[in-house]
Coordinates of C-alpha atoms in Angstrom, one line a residue:
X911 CA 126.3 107.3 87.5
X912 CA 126.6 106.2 84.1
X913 CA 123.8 106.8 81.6
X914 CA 121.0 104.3 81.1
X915 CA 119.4 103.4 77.4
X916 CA 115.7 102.0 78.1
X917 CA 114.4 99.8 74.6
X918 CA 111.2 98.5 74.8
X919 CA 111.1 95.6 72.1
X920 CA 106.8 94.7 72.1
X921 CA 104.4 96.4 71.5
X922 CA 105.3 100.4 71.2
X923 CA 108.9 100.5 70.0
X924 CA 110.7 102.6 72.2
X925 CA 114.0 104.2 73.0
X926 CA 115.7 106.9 74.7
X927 CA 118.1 107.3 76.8
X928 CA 117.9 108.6 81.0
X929 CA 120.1 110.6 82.4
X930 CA 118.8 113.8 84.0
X931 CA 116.8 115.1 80.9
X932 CA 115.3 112.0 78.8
X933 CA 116.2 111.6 75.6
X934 CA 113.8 110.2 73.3
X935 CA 114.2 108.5 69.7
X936 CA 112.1 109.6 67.3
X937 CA 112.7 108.0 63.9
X938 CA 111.3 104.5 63.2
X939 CA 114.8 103.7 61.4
X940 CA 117.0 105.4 64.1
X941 CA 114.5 102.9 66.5
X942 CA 115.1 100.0 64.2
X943 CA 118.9 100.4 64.2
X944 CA 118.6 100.2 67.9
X945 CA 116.4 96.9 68.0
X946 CA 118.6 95.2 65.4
X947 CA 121.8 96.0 67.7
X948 CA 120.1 94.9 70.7
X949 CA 118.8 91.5 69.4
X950 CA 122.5 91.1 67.9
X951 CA 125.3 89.2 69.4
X952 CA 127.4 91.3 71.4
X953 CA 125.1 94.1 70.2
X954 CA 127.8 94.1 66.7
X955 CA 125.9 94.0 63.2
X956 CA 128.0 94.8 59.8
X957 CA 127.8 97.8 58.2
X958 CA 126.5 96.2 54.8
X959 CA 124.1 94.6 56.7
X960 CA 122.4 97.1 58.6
X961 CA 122.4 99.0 55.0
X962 CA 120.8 96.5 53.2
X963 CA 118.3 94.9 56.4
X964 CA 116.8 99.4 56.6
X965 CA 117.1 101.1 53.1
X966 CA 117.1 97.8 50.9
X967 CA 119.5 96.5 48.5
X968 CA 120.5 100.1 46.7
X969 CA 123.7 100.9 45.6
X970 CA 126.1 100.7 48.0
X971 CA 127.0 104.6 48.3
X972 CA 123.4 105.2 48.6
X973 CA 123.0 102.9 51.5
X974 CA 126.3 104.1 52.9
X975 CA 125.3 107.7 52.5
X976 CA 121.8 106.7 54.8
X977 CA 123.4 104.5 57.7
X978 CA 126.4 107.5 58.0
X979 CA 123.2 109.8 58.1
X980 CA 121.7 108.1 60.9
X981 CA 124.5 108.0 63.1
X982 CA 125.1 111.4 62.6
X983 CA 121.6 112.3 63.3
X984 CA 121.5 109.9 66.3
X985 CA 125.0 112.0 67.7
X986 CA 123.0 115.0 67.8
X987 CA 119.7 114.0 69.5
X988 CA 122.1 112.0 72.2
X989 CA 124.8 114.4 72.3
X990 CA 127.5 113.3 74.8
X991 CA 125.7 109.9 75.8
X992 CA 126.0 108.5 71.7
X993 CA 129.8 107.1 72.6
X994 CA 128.5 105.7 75.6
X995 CA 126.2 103.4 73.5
X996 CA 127.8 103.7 70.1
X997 CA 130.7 102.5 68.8
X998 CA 131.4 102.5 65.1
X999 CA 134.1 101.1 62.2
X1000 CA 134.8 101.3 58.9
X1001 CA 133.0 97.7 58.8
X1002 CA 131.2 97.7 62.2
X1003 CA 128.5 99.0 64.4
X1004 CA 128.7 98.1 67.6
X1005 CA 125.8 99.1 70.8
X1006 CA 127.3 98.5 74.2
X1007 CA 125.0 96.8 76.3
X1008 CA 126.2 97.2 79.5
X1009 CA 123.8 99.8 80.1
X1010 CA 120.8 99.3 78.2
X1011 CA 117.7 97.8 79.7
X1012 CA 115.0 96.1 78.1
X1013 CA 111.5 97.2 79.7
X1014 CA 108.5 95.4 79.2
X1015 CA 105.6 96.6 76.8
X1016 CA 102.4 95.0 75.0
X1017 CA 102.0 93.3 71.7
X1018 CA 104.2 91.7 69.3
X1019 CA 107.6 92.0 68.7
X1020 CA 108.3 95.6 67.0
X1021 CA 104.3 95.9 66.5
X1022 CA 104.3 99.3 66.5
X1023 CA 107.5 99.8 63.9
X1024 CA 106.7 101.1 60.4
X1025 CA 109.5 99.8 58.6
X1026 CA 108.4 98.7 55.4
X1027 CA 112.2 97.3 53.6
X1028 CA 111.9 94.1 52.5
X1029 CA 114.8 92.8 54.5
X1030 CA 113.5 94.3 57.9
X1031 CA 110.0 93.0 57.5
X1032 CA 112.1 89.4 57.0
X1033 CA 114.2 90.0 59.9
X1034 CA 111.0 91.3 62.2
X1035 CA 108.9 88.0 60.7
X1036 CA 111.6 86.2 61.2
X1037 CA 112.2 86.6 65.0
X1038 CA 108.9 86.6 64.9
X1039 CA 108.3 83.1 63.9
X1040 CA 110.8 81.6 66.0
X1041 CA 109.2 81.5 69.7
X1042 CA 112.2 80.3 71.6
X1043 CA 114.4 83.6 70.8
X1044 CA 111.1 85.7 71.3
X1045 CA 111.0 84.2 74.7
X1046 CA 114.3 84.6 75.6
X1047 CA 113.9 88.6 74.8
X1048 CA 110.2 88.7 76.7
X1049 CA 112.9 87.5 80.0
X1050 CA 115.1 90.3 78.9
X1051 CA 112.2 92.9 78.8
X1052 CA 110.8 91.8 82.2
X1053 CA 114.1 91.5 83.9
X1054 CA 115.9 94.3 82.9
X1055 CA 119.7 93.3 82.1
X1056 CA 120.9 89.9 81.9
X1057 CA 122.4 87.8 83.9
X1058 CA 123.0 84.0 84.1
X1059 CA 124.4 83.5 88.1
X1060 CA 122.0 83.5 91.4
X1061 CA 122.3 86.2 92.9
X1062 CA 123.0 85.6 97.3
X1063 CA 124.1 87.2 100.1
X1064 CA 124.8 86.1 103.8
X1065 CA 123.3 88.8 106.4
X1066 CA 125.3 89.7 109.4
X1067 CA 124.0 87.2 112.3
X1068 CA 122.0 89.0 114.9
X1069 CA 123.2 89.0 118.7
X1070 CA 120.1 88.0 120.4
X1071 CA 121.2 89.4 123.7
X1072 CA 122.5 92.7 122.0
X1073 CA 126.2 91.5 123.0
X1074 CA 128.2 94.0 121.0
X1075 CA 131.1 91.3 121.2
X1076 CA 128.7 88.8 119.4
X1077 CA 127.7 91.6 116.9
X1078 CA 131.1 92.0 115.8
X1079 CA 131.7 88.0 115.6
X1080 CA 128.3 87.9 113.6
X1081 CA 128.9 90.7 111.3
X1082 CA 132.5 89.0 110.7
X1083 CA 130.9 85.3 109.9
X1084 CA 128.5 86.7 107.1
X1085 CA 131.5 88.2 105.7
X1086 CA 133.9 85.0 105.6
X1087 CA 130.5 83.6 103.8
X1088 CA 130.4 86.0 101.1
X1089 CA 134.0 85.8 100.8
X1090 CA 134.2 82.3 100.3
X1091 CA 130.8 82.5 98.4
X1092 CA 132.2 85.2 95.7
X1093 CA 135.1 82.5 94.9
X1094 CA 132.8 80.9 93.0
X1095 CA 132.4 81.0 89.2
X1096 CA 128.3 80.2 89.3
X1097 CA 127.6 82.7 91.6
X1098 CA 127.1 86.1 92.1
X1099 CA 127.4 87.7 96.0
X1100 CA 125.8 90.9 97.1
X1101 CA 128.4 92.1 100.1
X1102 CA 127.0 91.9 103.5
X1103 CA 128.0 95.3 103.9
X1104 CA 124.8 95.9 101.5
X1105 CA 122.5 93.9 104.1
X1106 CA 124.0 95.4 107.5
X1107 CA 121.0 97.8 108.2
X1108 CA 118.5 95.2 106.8
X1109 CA 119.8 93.2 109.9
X1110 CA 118.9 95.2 112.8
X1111 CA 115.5 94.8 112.2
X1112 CA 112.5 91.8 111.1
X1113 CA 113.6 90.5 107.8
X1114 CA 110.7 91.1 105.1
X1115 CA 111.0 88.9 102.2
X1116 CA 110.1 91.1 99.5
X1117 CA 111.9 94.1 101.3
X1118 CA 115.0 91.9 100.3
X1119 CA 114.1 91.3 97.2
X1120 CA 113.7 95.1 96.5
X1121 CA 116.2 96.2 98.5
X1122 CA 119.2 93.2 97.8
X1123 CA 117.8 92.1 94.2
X1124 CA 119.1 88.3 95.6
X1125 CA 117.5 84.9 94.5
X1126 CA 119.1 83.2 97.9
X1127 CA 120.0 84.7 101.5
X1128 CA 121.5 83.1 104.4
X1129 CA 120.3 85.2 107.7
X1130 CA 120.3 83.8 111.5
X1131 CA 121.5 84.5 115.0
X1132 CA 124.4 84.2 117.3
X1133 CA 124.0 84.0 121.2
X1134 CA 125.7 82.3 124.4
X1135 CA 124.5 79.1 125.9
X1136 CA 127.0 79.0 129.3
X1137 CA 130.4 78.8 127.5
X1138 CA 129.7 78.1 124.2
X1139 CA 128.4 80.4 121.6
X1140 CA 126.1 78.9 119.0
X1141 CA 125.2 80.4 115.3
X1142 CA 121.6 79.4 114.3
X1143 CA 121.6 79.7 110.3
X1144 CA 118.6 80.0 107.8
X1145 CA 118.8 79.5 104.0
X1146 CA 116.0 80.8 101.8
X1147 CA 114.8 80.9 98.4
X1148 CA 113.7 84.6 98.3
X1149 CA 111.4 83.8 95.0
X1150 CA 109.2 81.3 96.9
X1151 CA 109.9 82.2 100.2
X1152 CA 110.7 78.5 101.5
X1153 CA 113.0 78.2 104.1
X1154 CA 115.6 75.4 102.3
X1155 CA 117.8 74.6 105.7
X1156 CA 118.5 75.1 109.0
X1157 CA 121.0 74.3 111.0
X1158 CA 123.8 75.5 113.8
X1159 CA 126.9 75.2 114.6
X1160 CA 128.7 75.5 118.2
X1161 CA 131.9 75.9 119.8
X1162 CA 133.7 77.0 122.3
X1163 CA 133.0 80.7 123.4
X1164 CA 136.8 81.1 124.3
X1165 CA 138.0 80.0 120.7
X1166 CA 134.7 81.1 118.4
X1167 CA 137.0 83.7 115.6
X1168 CA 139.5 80.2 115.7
X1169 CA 136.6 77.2 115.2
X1170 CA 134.1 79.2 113.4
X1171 CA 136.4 78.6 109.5
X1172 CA 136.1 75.3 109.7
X1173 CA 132.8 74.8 111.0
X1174 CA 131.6 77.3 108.3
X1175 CA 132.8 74.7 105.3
X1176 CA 130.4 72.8 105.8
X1177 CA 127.3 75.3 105.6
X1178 CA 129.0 76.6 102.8
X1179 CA 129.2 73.7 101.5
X1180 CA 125.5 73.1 101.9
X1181 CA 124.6 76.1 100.3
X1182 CA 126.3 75.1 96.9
X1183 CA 124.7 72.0 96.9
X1184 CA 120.9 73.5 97.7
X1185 CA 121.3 76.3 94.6
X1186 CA 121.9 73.3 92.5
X1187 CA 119.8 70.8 93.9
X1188 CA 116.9 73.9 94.0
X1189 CA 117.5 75.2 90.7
X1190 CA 117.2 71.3 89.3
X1191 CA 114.0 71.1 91.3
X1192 CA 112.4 74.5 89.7
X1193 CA 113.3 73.9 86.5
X1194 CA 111.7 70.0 86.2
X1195 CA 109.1 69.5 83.5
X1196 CA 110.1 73.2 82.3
X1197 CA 110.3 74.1 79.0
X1198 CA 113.9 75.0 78.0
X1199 CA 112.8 78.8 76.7
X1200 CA 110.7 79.1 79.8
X1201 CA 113.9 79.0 81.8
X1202 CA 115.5 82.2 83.8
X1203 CA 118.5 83.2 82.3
X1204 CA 119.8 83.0 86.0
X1205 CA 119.2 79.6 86.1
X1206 CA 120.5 78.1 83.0
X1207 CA 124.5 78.0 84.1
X1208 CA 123.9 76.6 87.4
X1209 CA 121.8 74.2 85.6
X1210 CA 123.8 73.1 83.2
X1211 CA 126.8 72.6 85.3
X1212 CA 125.3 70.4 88.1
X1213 CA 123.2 68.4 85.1
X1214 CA 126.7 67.8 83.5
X1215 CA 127.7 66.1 86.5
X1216 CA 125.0 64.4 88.0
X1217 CA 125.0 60.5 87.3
X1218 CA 122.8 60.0 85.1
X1219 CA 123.6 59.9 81.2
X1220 CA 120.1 61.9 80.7
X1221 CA 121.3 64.4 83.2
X1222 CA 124.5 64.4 81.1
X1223 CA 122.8 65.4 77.7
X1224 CA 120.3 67.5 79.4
X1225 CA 123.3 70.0 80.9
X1226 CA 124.6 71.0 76.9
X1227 CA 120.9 72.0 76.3
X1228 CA 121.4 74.3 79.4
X1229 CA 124.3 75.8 78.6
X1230 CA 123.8 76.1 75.0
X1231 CA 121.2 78.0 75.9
X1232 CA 123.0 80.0 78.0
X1233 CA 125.6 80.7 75.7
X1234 CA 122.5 81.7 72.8
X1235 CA 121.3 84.0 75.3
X1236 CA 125.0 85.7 76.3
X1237 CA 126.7 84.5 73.4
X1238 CA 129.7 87.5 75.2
X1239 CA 130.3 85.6 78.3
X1240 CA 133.4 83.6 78.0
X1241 CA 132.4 81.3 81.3
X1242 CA 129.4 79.7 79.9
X1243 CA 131.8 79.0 76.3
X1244 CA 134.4 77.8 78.8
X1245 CA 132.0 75.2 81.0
X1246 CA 130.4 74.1 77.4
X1247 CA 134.0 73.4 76.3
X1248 CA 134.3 71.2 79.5
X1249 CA 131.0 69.7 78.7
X1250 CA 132.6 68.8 75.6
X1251 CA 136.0 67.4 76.7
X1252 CA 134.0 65.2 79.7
X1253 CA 131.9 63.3 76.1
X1254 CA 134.9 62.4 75.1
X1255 CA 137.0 61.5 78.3
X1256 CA 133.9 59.6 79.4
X1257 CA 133.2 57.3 76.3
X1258 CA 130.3 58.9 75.1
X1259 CA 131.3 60.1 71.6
X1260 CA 130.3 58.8 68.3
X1261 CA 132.5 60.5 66.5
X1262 CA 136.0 61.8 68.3
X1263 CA 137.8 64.1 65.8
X1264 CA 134.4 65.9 65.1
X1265 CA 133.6 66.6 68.8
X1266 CA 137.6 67.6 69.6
X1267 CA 137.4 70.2 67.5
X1268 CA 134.1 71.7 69.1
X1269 CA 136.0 71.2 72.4
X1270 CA 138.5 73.4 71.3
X1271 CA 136.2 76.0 69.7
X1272 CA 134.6 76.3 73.0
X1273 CA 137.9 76.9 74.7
X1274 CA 138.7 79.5 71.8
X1275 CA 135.7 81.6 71.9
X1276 CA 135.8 81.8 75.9
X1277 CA 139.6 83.0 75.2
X1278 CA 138.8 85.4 72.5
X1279 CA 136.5 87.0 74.6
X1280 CA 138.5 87.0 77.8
X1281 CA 142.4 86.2 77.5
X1282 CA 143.2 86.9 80.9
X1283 CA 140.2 84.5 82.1
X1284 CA 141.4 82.0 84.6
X1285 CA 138.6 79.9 84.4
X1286 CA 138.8 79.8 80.2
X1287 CA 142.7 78.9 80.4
X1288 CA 141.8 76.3 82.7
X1289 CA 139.5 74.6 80.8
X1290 CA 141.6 75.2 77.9
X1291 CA 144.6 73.6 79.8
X1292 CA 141.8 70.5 80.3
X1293 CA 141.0 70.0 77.1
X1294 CA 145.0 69.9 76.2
X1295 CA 145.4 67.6 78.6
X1296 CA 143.0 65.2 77.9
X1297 CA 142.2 65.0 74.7
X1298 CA 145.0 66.3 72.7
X1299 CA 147.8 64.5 75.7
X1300 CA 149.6 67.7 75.0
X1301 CA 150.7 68.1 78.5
X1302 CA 153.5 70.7 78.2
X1303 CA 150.7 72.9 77.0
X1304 CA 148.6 72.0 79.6
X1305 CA 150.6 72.9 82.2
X1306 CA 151.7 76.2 81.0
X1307 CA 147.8 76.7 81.1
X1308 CA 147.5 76.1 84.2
X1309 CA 150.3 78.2 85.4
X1310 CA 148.8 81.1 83.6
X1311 CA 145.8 80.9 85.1
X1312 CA 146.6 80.8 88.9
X1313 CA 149.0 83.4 88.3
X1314 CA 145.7 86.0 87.2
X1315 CA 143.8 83.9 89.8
X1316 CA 145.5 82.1 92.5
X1317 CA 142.3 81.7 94.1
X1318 CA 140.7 79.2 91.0
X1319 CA 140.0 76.2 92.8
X1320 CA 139.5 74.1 89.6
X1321 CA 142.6 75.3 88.3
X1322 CA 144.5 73.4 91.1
X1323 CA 142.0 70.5 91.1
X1324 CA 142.8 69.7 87.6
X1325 CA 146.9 70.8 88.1
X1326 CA 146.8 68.0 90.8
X1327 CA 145.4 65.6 88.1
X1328 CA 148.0 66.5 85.2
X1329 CA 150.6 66.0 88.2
X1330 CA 149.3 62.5 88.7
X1331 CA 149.3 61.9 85.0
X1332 CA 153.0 62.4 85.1
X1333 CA 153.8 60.7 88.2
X1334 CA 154.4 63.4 90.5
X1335 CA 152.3 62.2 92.9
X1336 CA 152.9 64.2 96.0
X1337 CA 152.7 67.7 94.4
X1338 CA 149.3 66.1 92.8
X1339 CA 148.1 65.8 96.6
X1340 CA 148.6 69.0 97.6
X1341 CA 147.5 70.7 94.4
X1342 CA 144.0 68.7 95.1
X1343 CA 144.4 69.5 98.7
X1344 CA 144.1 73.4 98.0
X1345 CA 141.6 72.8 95.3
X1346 CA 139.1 71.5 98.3
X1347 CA 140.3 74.0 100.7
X1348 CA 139.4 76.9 97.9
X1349 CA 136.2 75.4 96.2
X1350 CA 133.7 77.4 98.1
X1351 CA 130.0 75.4 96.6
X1352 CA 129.5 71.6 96.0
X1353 CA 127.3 71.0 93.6
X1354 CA 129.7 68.4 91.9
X1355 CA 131.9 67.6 94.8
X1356 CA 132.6 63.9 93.3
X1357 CA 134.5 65.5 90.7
X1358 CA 137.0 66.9 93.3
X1359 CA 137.0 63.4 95.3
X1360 CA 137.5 61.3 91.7
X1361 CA 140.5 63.4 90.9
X1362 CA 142.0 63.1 94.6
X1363 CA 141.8 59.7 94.4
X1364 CA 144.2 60.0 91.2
X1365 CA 146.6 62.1 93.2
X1366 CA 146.7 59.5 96.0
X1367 CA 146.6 56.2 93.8
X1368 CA 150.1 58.4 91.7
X1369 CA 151.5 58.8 95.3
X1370 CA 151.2 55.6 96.3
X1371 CA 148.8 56.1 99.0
X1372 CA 146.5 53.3 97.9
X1373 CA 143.6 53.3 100.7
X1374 CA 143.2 57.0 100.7
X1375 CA 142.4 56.8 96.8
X1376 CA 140.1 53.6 97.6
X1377 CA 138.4 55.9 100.1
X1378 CA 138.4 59.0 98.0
X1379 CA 136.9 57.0 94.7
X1380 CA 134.1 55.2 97.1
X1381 CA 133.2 58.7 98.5
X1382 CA 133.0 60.2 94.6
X1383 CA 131.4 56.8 93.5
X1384 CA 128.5 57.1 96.2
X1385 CA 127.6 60.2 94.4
X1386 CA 128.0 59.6 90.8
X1387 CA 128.9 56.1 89.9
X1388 CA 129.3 56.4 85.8
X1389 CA 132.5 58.2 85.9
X1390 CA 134.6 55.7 84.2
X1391 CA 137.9 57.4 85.3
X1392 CA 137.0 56.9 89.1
X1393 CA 135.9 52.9 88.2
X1394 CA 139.4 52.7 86.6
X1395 CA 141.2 54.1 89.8
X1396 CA 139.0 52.2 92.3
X1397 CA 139.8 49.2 90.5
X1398 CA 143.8 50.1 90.6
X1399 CA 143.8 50.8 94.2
X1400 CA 142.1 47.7 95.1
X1401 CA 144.2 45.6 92.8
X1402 CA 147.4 47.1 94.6
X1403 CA 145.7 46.6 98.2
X1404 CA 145.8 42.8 97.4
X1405 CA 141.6 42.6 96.8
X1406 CA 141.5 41.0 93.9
X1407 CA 137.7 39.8 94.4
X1408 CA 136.9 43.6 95.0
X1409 CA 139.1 44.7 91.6
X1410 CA 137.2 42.1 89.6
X1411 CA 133.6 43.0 91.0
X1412 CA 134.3 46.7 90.3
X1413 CA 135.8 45.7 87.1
X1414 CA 132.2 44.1 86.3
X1415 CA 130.8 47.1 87.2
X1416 CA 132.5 49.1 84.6
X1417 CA 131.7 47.0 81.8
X1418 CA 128.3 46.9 82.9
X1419 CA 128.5 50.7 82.7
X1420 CA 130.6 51.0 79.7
X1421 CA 130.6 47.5 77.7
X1422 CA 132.9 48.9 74.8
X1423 CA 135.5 50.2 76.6
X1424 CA 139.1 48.5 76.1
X1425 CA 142.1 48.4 77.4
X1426 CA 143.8 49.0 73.8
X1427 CA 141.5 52.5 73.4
X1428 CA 142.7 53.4 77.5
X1429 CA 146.5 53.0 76.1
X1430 CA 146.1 54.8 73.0
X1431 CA 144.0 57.9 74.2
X1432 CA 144.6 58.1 78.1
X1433 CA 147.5 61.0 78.9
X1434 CA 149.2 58.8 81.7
X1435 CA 149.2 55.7 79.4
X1436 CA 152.9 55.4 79.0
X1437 CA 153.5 56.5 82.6
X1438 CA 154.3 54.5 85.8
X1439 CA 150.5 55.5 87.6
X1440 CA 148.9 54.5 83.7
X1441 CA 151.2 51.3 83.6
X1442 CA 149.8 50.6 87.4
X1443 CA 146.1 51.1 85.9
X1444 CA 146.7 48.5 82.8
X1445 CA 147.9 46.1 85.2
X1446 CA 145.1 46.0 87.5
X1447 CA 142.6 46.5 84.9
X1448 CA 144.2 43.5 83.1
X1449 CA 144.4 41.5 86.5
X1450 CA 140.7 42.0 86.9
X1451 CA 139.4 41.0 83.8
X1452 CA 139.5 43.3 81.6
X1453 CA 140.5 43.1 78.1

């Protein structure tokens, strides 16, 4: 087991390090180091810096001299465990936080820490004086290591007959849940391997919660009712308690391993959309620092595409947040990058260069900090696509990233749409096909159905993209690129009173959008599906 470095932050100012024999440190500047590190992003301060912030402004091989001092000091109390925390650069030191904990203590922040350099005392005040990050490191003390996904797991179903036959069928549907479950990018799954002895007796709450460390668990039964078998499932939040569903599913007892997939879509399914709808719930009327780092991300994502422009603006303060918090977690700079290429795809920006290049920071950062990411290159490949109508790019972005992950459903979701953007429609279906086949949680679901109605309107298949844009519509009815789609397919299905009251919809949604801006910014707008779009949009009354 790797070693563990406890910091305490309030009150009492503590570190050391456990593994076997404790190892505790001493000196108030050997603890400062430590606190400045841990309070840094990515645990990395400058050399100059930490010389300056602990022995003052002195001449440089004076401060140079102390720091050097320090870390040689610190090498000997740690021994062997110091390049497990420590890494050091000509310019850089670096603590790796993978394994250090924050545990709570009393008082204020460094209270204890008789530090008396200028520059500390203005780095202590100032975190001091700023109670949002003082907040956000009281979360870090009291929950040990960060994390910004729920945490879930799926127990094995329990045969209440004692069938051994059901057993194994129940054991095997808890693992297709987690399976499908840990395809997800906003959650994290606990194995049900880890809950298979929790299963064979009374389910305690707070035993899973010690036991599991999970903010959600699905649990239930299997049995046989004459020849059918029937899975009885429960879904609760392990924080509160609450039972959040329940629900079965049945089929024949001859065909059970062949039915069961595609009955279980749809409670997985369900349980993406109760995280997000839960989390939403929780975190109402909550101020922003008071928020779990474990809810932020899911947050954020199902804010950014719920309906409602609020809801919309609301999502960046999650997920800047988030990204604050973990500024080393390329995800959360990779959905903040989408956040900022859906301002701009969806009319909301005041200022397009401006927020194009924040886009592409975004998609940078989450690169830098994970090349091989497929989620990062995917977002980077939709931020090409859409904004910058670089589509060669794109596509080579999105080809990267299923070949490290050919498993990234949003990947092939947003494949399909560059596809449709060049008029291959058929590949565009099935690239959105598997994208709904792989995306495991549905806590934006009209996303999926907006951009398979694209696919199918490019393919010709006008009254499947009607029905996919109504189904993504009924959800969330201010995405101007299903409006625009809705009103193509209608216009091509010969209702022209349909295209036109749609077409008033839009305006009434988005009054300054026109049909000039749609051919100068949209990818497809020189194509045969964007020429299709101009058409109807022109035949419907819009200018």
């Amino acid at each position: 087991m790797a070693p563990r470095m406890e910091i305490a932050l309030f009150g009492t100012c503590a570190v050391r390090v456990q593994d076997g024999t404790p190892v505790e440190i001493r000196g108030a500047k050997h603890r400062g180091l430590f606190a400045i590190l841990a309070t840094s992003p990515m645990g990395r301060r400058s050399r100059s810096s930490l010389q300056e912030t602990l022995w003052g402004a002195s001449d440089y091989d004076s401060g140079h001299q102390n720091l050097r001092r320090a870390l040689s000091d610190l090498r000997k109390q740690m021994g062997e465990h110091f390049d497990a925390f420590v890494s050091a650069t000509a310019t850089d030191v670096q603590l790796s936080l993978e394994n250090v904990h924050f545990v709570p203590g009393q008082g204020a922040f460094l209270q204890d820490l008789n530090v008396r350099e200028p520059a500390f005392v203005d780095w202590r005040d100032g975190l001091r004086a700023r109670p949002e990050q003082l907040a956000a490191l009281g979360r870090a003390s009291e929950g040990g290591v960060r994390r910004l996904r729920p945490r879930i797991s799926a127990l094995p179903l329990t045969a209440l007959d004692g069938d051994p036959g059901l057993a194994v069928i129940g054991d095997w549907v808890a693992e297709e849940i987690c399976r499908s479950l840990s395809r997800s990018r906003l959650l994290t799954v606990i194995s049900h391997l880890s809950g298979r002895a929790m299963a064979q007796r009374v389910i305690d709450i707070g035993d899973v919660r010690k036991t599991l460390g999970v903010d959600y668990l699905v649990s239930g039964t299997i049995r046989r009712q004459g020849g059918e078998v029937i899975c009885d499932f429960d879904f609760v939040d392990i924080a509160t308690g609450e039972l959040l569903w329940n629900r079965n599913i049945v089929c024949h007892a001859g065909k059970a391993t062949e039915h069961l997939p595609d009955h279980l879509a749809g409670v997985i399914r369900a349980i993406g959309r109760s995280v997000a709808e839960t989390t939403l719930k929780n975190l109402r009327g909550m101020r922003l620092p008071d928020v779990a780092n474990h809810e932020l991300l899911i947050a954020g994502v199902a804010s950014m595409h719920r309906r409602a422009l609020k809801d919309f603006l609301t999502a960046r303060q999650y997920l800047e947040e988030a990204a604050w918090r973990s500024p080393e977690t390329s995800d959360i700079h990779a959905w903040l990058g989408k956040w900022r290429v859906l301002n701009i795809f969806k009319g909301y920006t005041t200022d397009r260069a401006r927020d194009t290049g924040r886009a592409l920071d975004c998609t940078a950062r989450a690169l830098d900090l994970d090349p091989e990411s497929s989620f990062a290159l995917t977002i980077d490949g939709f931020a090409q696509a859409n904004i910058l109508r670089r589509m060669d790019v794109a596509g080579q972005r999105y080809t990267a990233a299923l070949d490290n992950n050919p498993n990234e459903s949003l990947s092939w979701l947003l494949r399909g749409a560059l596809l449709a953007f060049q008029d291959e429609g058929a590949a565009a279906v099935r690239a959105t096909d598997t994208a709904r086949r792989l995306s495991p949680i549905d806590p934006f679901g009209y996303y999926y159905d907006s951009l398979a109605a694209t696919a199918h309107l490019a393919a010709g298949e006008f009254a499947r993209a009607l029905d996919c844009a109504a189904r993504s519509l009924s959800t969330n009815d201010r995405h101007i690129s299903t409006l625009r789609t809705k009103i193509a397919a209608q216009h091509c299905l010969g209702d022209g009173e349909g295209a036109r009251a749609t077409a008033r919809d839009l305006m009434s949604r988005f009054p300054d959008f026109r049909l000039d801006d749609y051919r100068r910014t949209h990818p497809s707008a020189e194509k045969r599906t964007g020429k299709l779009v101009i058409e109807a949009l022109r035949a419907a009354g819009i200018s």
